[in-house]
Short mmCIF file of C-alpha atoms in Angstrom, two decimals:
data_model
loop_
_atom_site.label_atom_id
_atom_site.label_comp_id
_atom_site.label_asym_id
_atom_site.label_seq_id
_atom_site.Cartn_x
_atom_site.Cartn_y
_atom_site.Cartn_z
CA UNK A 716 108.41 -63.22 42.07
CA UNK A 717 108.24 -62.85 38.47
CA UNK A 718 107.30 -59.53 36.32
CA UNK A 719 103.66 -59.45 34.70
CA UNK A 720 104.07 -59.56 31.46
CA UNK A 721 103.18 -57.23 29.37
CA UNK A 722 101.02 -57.44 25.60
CA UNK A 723 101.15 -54.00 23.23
CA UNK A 724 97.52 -53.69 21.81
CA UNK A 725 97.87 -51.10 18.46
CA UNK A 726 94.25 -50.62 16.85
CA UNK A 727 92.45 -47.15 15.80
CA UNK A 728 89.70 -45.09 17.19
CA UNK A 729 89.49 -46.75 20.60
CA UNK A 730 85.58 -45.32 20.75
CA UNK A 731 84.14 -47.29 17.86
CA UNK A 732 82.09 -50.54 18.56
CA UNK A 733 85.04 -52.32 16.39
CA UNK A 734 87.78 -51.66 18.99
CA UNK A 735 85.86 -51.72 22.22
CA UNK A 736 84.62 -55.37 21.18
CA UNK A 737 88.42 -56.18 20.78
CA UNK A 738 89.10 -54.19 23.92
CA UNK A 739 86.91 -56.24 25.95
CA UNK A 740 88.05 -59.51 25.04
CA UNK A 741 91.31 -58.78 25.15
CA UNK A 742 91.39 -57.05 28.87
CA UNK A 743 89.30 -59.92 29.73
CA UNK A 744 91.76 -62.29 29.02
CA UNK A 745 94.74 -60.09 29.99
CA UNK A 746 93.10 -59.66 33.43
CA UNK A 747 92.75 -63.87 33.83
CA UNK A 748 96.11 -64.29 32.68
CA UNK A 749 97.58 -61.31 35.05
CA UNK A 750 98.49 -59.47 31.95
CA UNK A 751 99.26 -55.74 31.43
CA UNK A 752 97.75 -54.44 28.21
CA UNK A 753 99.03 -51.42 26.77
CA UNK A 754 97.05 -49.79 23.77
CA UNK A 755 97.91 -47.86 21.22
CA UNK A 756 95.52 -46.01 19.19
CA UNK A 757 94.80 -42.88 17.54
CA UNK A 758 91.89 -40.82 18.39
CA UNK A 759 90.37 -40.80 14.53
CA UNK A 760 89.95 -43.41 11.78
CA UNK A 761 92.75 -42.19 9.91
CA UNK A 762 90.66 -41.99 6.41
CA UNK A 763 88.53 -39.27 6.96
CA UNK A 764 90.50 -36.36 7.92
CA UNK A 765 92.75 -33.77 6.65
CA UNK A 766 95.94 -35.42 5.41
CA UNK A 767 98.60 -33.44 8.08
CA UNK A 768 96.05 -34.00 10.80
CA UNK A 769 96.01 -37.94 10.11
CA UNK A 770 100.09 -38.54 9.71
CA UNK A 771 100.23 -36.70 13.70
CA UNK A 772 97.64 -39.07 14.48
CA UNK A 773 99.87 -41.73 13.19
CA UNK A 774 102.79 -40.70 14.80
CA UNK A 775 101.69 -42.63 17.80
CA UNK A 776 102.43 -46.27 16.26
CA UNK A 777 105.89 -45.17 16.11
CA UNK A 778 106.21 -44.61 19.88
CA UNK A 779 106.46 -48.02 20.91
CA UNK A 780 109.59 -50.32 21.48
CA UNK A 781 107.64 -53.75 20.34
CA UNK A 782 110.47 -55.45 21.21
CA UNK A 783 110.05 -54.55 25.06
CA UNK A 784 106.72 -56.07 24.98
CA UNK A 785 106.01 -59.57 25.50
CA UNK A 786 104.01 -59.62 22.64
CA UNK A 787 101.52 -57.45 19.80
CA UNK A 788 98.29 -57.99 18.81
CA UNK A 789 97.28 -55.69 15.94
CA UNK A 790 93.87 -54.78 14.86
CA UNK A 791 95.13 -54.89 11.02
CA UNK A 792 92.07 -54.41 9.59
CA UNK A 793 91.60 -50.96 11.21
CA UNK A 794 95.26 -49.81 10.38
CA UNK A 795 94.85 -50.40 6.45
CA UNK A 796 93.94 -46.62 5.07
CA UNK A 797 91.50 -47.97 2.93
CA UNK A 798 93.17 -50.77 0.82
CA UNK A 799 96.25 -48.96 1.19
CA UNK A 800 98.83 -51.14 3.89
CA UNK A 801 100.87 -48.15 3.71
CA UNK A 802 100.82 -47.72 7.83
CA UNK A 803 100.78 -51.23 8.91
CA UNK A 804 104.05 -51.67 6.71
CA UNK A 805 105.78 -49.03 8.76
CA UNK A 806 104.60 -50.60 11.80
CA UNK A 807 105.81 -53.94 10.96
CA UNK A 808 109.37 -52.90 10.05
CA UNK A 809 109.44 -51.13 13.87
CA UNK A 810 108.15 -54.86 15.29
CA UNK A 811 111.58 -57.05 16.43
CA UNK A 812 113.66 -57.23 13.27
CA UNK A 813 114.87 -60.48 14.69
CA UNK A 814 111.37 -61.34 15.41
CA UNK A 815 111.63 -62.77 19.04
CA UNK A 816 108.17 -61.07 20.14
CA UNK A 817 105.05 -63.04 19.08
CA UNK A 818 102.66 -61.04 16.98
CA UNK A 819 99.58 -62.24 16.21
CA UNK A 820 97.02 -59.98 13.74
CA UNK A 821 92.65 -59.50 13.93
CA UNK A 822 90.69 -59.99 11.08
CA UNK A 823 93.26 -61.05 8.44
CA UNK A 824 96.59 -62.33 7.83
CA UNK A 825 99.42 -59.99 7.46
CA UNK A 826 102.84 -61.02 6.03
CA UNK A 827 104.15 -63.39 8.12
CA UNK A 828 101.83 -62.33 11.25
CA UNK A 829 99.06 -64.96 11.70
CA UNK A 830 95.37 -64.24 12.15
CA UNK A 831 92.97 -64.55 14.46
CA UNK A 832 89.66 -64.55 12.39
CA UNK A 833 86.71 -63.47 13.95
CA UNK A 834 83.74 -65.72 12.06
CA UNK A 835 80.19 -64.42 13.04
CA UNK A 836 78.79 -67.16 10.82
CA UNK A 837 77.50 -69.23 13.67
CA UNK A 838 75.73 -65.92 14.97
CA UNK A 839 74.25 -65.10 11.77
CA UNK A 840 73.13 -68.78 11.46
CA UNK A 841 71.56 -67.88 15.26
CA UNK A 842 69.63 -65.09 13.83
CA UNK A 843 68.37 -66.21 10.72
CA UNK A 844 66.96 -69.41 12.72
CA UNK A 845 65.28 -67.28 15.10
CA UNK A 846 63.60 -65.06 12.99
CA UNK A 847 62.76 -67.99 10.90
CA UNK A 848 61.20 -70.23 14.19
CA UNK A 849 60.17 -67.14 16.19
CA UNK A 850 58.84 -64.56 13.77
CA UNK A 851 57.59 -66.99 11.35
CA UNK A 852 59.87 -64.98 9.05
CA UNK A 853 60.29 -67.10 5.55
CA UNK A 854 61.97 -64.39 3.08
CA UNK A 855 65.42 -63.37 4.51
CA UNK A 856 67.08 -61.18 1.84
CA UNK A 857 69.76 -59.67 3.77
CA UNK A 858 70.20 -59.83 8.18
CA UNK A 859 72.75 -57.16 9.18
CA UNK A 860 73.17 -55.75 12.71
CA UNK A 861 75.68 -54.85 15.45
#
C-alpha cells in the first residue's frame, strides 16, 4: 500500500474569511483525493502589529522542509507585508532549490510559481443581474460583499 501524500498549505491568519474560504476548498479536495494537508500559518496578519511580535510570528514559515512535502500551495497574496514580498522571498529560497516539489500560488503569480486566480466576475455578474431582474434595481454604482 502506498503512503498518502502529503500537500504543505502556508497562508496567514487562519481565522479570516480569506483563509477559511481557501481552507475549505482545499481540505475538500485533499479529503477526495486522500490527501494530508498540513497548514502553516501565523496567528496575525503580519502588518498590523509590533515589528518583534510579527518576525516570531514569521518564524513559523521557516519550520517546514518543503521538500518533504509532495507539494505547496501558497496563499501569496496574504504573505506580501503590504507591497513588500520581503517574506514570501524568504520562503521561496527554503522551497526545493532543485525544484522537484510542485508549487502552485493563490491570487497571483509569483516568480516562477504559477497562479491559481480566483475570478469572482461571474458572481458579480450573478448579483448585479439579480438585483437588476429581482429588485428592479437600475443604478448600480458599486456591489461589494462577502
Amino acid at each position: 500500500m502506498s503512503r498518502r501524500k502529503t500537500l504543505c498549505f502556508a497562508t496567514v491568519s487562519p481565522e479570516s474569511i480569506h483563509a477559511q474560504r481557501l481552507c475549505q476548498g482545499i481540505f475538500k479536495q485533499c479529503e477526495k483525493y486522500c490527501y494530508n494537508v498540513a497548514q502553516f500559518a501565523s496567528m496575525i496578519n503580519l502588518d498590523f502589529y509590533f515589528k518583534d511580535y510579527a518576525q516570531a510570528e514569521e518564524n513559523i514559515y521557516y519550520l517546514p522542509s518543503f521538500d518533504r512535502f509532495d507539494g505547496v500551495i501558497l496563499d501569496t497574496i496574504s504573505l506580501m507585508e503590504g507591497n513588500s514580498s520581503r517574506l514570501i522571498d524568504r520562503v521561496y529560497e527554503k522551497i526545493d532549490p532543485d525544484k522537484k516539489t510542485p508549487v502552485i500560488s493563490i491570487g497571483i503569480p509569483f516568480k516562477e510559481i504559477k497562479a491559481i486566480d480566483n475570478s469572482n466576475e461571474n458572481q458579480i455578474r450573478e448579483l448585479c443581474r439579480h438585483a437588476i431582474n429581482e429588485h428592479g434595481c437600475k443604478d448600480i454604482l458599486i456591489l461589494t460583499g462577502i
